[in-house]
Short mmCIF file of C-alpha atoms in Angstrom, two decimals:
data_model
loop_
_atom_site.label_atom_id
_atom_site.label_comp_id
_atom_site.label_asym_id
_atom_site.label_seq_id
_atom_site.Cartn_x
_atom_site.Cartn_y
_atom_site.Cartn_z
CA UNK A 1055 -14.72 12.62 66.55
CA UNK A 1056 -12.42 12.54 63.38
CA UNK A 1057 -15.12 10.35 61.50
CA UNK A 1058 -17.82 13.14 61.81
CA UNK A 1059 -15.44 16.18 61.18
CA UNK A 1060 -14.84 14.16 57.98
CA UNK A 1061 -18.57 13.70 57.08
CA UNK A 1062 -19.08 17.60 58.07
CA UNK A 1063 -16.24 18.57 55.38
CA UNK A 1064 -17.56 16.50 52.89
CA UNK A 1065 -21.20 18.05 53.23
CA UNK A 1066 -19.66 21.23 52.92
CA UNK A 1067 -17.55 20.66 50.37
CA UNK A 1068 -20.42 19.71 48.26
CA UNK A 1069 -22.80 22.25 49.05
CA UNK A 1070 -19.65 25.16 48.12
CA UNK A 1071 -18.88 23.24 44.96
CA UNK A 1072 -22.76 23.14 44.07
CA UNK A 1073 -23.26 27.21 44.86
CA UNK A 1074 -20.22 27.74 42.51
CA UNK A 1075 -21.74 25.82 39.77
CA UNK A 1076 -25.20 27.36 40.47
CA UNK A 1077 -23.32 30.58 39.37
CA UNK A 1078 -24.03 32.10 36.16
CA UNK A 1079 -20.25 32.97 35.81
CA UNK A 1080 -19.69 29.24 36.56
CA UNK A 1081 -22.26 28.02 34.18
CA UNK A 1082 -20.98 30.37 31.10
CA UNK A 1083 -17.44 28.77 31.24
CA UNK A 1084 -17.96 25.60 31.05
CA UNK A 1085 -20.67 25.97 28.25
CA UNK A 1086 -17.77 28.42 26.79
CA UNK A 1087 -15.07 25.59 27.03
CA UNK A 1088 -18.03 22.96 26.19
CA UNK A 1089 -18.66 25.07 23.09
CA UNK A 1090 -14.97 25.28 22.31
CA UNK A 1091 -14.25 21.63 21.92
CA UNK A 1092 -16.94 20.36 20.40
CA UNK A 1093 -15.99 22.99 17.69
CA UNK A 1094 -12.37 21.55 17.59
CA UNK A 1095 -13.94 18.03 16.75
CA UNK A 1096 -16.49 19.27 14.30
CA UNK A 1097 -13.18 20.89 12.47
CA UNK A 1098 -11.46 17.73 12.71
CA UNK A 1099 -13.50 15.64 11.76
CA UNK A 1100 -16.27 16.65 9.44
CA UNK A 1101 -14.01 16.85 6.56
CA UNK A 1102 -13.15 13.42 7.00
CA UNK A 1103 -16.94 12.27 6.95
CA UNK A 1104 -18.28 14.77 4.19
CA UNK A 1105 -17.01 15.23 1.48
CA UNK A 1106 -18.40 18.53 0.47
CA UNK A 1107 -17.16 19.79 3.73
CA UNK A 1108 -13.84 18.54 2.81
CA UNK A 1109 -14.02 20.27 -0.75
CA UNK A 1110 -14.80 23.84 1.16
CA UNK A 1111 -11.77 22.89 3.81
CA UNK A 1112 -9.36 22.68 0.93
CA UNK A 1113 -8.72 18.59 2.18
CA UNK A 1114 -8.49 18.05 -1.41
CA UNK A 1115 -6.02 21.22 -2.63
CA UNK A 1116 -2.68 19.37 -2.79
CA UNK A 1117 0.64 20.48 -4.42
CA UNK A 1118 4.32 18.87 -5.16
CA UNK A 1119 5.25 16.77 -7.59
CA UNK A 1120 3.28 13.88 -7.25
CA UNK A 1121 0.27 15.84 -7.35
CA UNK A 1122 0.82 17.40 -10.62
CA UNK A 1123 1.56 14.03 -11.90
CA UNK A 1124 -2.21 13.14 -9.95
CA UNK A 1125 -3.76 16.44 -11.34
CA UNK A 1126 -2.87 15.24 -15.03
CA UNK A 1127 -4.59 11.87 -15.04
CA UNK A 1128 -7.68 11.72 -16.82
CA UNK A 1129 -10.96 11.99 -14.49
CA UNK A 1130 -13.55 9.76 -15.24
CA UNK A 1131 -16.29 9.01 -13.44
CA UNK A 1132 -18.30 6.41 -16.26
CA UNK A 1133 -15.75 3.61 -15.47
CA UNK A 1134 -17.47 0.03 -16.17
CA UNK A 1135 -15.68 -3.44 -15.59
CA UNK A 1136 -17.95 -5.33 -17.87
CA UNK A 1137 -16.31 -7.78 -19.44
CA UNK A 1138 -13.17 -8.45 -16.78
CA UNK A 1139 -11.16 -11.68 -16.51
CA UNK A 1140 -8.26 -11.98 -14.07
CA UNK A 1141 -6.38 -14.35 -16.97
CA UNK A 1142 -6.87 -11.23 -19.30
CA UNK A 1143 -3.60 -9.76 -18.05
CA UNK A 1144 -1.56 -13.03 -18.35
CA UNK A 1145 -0.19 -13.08 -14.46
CA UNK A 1146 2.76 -15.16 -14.28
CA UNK A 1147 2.79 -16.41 -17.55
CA UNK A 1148 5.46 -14.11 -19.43
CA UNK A 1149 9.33 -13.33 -18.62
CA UNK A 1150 9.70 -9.95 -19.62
CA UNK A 1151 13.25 -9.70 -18.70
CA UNK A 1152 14.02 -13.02 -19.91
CA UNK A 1153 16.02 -14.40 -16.78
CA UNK A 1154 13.97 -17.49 -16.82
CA UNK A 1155 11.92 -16.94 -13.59
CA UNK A 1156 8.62 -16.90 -12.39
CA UNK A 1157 7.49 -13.19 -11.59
CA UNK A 1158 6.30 -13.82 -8.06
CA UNK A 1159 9.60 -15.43 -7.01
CA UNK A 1160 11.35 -12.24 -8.83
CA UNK A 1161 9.12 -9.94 -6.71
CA UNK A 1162 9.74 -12.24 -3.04
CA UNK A 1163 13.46 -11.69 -3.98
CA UNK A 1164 13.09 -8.37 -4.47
CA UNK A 1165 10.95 -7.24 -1.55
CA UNK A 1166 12.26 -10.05 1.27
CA UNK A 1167 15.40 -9.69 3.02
CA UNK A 1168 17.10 -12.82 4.52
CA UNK A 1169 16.43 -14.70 0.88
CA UNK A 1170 17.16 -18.21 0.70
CA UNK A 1171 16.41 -20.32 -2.36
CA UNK A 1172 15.61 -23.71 -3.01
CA UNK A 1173 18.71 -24.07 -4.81
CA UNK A 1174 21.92 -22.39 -5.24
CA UNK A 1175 21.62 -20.36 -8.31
CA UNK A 1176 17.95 -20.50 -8.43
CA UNK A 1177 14.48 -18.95 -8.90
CA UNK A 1178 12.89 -20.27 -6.35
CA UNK A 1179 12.63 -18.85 -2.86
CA UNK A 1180 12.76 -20.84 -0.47
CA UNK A 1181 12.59 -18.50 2.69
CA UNK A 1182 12.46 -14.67 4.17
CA UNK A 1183 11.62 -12.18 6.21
CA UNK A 1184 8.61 -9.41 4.83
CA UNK A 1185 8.49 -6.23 6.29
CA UNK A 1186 5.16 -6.00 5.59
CA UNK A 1187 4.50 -2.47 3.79
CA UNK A 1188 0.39 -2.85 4.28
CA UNK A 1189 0.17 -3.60 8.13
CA UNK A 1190 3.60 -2.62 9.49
CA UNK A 1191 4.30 -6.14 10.54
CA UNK A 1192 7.17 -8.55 10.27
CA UNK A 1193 6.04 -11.51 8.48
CA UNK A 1194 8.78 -14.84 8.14
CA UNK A 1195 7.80 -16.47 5.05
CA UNK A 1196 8.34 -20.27 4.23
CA UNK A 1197 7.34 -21.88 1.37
CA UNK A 1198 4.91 -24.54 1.52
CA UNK A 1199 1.22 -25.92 0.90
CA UNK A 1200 -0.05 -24.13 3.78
CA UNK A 1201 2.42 -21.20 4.32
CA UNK A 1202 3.20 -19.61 0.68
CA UNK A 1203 -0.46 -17.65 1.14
CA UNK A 1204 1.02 -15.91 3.82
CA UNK A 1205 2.85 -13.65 1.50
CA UNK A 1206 0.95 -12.75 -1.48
CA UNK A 1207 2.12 -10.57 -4.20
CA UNK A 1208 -0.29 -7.58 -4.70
CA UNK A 1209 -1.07 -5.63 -7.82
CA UNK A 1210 -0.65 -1.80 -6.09
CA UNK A 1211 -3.18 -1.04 -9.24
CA UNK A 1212 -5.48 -3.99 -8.76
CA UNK A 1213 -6.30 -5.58 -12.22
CA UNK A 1214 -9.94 -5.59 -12.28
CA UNK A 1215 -8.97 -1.31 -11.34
CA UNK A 1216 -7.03 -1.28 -14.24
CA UNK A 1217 -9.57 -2.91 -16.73
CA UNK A 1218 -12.02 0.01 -15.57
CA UNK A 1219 -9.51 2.29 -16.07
CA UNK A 1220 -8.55 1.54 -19.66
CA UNK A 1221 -7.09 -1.80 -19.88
CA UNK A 1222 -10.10 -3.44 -21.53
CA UNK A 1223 -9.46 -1.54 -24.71
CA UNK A 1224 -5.76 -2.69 -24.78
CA UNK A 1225 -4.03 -5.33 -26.63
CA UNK A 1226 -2.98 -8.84 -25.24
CA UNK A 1227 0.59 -7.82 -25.49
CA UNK A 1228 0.05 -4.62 -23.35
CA UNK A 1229 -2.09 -6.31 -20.68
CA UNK A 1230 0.31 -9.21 -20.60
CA UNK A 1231 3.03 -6.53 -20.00
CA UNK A 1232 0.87 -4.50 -17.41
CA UNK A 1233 -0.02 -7.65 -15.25
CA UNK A 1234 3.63 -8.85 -14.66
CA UNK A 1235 5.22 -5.43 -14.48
CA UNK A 1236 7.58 -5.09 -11.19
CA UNK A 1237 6.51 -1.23 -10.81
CA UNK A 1238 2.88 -1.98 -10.63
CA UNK A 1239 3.95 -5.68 -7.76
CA UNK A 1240 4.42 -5.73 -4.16
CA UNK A 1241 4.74 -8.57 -1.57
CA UNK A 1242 2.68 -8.08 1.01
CA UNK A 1243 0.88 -9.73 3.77
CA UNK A 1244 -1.73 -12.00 1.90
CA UNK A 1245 -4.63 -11.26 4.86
CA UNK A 1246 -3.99 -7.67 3.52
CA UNK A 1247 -3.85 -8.36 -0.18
CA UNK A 1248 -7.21 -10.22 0.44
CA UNK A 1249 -9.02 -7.29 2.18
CA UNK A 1250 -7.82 -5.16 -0.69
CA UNK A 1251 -9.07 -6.93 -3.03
CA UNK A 1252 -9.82 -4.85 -6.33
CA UNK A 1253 -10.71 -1.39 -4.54
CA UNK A 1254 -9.33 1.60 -5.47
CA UNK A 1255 -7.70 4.13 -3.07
CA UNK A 1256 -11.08 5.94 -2.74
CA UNK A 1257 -12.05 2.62 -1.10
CA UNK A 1258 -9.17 0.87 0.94
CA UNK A 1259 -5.57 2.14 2.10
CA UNK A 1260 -3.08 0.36 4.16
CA UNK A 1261 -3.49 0.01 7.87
CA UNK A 1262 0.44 0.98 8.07
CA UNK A 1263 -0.39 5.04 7.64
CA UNK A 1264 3.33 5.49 7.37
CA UNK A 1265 3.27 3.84 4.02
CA UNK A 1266 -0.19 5.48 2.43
CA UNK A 1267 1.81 8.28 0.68
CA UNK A 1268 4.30 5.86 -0.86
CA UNK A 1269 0.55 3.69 -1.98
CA UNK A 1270 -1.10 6.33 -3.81
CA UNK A 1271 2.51 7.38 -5.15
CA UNK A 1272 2.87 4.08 -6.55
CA UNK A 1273 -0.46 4.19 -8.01
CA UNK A 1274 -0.02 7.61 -9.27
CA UNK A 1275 3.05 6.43 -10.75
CA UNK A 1276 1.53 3.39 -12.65
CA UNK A 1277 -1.38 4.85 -13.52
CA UNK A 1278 0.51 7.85 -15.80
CA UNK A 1279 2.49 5.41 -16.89
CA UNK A 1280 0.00 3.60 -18.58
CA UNK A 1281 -2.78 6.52 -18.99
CA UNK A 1282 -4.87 4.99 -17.20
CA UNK A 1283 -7.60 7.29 -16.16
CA UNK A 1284 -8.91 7.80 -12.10
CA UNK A 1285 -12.58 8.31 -10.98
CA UNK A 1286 -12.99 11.35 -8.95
CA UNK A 1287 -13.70 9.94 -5.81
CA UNK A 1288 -10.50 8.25 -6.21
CA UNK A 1289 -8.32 11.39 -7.11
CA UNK A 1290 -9.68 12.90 -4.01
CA UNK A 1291 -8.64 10.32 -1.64
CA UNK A 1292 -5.62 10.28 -2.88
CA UNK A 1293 -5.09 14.06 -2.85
CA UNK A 1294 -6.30 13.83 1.12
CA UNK A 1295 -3.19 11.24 1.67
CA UNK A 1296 -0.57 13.34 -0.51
CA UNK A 1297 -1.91 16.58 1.44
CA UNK A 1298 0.39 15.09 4.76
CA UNK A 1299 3.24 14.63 2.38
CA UNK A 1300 3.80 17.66 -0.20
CA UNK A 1301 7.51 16.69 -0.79
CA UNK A 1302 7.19 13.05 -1.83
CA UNK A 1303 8.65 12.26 -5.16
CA UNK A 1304 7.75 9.74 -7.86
CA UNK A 1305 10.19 6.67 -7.43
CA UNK A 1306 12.37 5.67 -10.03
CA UNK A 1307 11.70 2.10 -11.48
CA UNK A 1308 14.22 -0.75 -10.39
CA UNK A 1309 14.35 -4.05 -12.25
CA UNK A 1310 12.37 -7.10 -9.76
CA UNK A 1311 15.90 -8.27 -9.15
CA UNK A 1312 19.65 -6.89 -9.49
CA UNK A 1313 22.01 -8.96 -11.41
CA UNK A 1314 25.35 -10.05 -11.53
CA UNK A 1315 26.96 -11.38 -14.18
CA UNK A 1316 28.35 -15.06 -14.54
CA UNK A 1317 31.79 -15.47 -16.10
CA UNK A 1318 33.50 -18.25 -18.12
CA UNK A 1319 30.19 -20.71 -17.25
CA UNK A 1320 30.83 -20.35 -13.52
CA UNK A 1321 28.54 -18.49 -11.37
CA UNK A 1322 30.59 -15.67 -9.02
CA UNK A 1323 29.81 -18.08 -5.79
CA UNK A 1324 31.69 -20.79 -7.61
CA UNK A 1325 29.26 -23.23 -8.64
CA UNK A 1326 28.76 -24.65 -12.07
CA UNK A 1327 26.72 -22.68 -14.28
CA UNK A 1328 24.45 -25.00 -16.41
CA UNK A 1329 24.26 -23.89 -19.72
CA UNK A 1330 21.37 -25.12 -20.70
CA UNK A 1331 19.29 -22.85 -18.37
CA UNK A 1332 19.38 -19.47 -19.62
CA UNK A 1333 19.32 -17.66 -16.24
CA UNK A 1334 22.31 -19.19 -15.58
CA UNK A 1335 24.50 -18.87 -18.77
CA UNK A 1336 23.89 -14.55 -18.65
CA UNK A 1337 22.52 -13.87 -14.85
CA UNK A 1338 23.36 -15.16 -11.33
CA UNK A 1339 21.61 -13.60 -8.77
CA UNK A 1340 22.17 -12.90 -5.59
CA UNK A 1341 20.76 -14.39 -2.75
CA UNK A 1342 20.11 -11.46 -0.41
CA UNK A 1343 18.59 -8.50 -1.71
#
């Protein structure tokens, strides 16, 4: 008996439900509410997936002080990488602040916490912990033949970016000095580095969104810095990332590494300083940073 009252319900149930829909009150509202989000997404998301759209939205109308930094770089949309070579800009080979070590270990000091080098009062590093900027993840980094890839150090401007953007009619000198500057160097995750490659901001960001305004900042930064000039599919992506983030500022620019002095030929840990190393005799660094 309780079995067929249920059936009976359940046919009824359906044939009120269907009458209501059948309704022309019924069938306005939910095209009404139908119409309604479909709207929302259109608003959302068109922008992001037109660009002309995106221009009459305003997406690109971005103000604060990193933007009027972005609105004063040259635009230029005739930018040609003929002619590029990686060794142009001298990676690794110079020691602009003369402490005797090798950029990339300057920048793993710099950007790794939980530093540990090969040997007291050192260059090398040995061991850390990234906090990867790019991906958000926590990367423990060991140097070896098969591990040191894991944390590459990334050009925020790539190189081949910078050529296009002006480079190629620099000197030696200034290219040298571009490709080993701290400001323009990052340790990231090398997976990342290599999906970067050389694209521009108009092309690849970060996965990590919480780090895209800092990105474009630091290529904002750079890129004034050296007058080199955008394209203007680039300025607009990176006036769409600085539109979530109006009160970022331009950083200030730190040396790879902080120092502290030796004294009397001993290092302030108490190990011999050899003189005949110059990073030694003037600098001893510390080994967490």
């Amino acid at each position: 008996m309780y079995r067929g009252w249920g059936r009976s319900s359940r046919r009824c149930g359906t044939r009120f439900s269907a009458s209501r829909m059948r309704s022309p009150a019924a069938r306005a509202g939910v095209l009404i509410v139908a119409a309604i989000l479909v709207g929302v997404l259109v608003g959302v998301m068109l922008p992001r997936v037109s660009t002309p759209v995106a221009r009459i939205t305003g997406e690109y109308v971005v103000s604060g002080p990193v933007a009027d930094v972005l609105h004063a770089l040259t635009v230029d949309a005739r930018q040609s990488g003929k002619g590029y070579q990686r060794d142009e800009f001298g990676y690794r080979q110079t020691d602009d602040d003369g402490n005797g070590c090798d950029i990339r270990d300057d920048i793993l000091a710099r950007d790794l916490h939980d530093v540990r080098f090969t040997v007291t009062g050192g260059c090398t590093v040995r061991s850390g912990t990234l906090e990867d900027p790019y991906t958000g993840r926590t990367i423990k980094f060991t140097r070896g033949a098969t591990s040191s890839a894991d944390v590459q150090i990334d050009h925020v401007v790539a190189l081949e970016n910078a050529w296009r953007s002006g480079a190629s009619a620099w000197s030696r000198a200034q290219r040298y000095r571009f490709g080993n500057d701290p400001m323009n160097l990052l340790a990231v995750e090398g997976k990342a580095n290599e999906e970067k490659g050389s694209a521009s901001a108009a092309y690849w960001l970060p996965t990590n969104s919480d780090f895209r305004c800092m990105y474009v900042t630091l290529q904002i930064t750079v890129k004034a810095a050296y007058q080199l000039s955008v394209t203007p599919q680039e300025r607009e992506a990176m006036a769409a990332v600085l539109r979530g983030c109006p009160g970022q500022r331009i950083p200030e620019r730190q040396p790879a590494r902080q120092p502290t002095p030796a004294v009397y030929g001993v290092s302030p840990y108490g190990t011999m300083v050899q003189h005949g190393l110059r990073r030694h005799v003037t600098w001893r660094y510390k080994t967490d940073l």
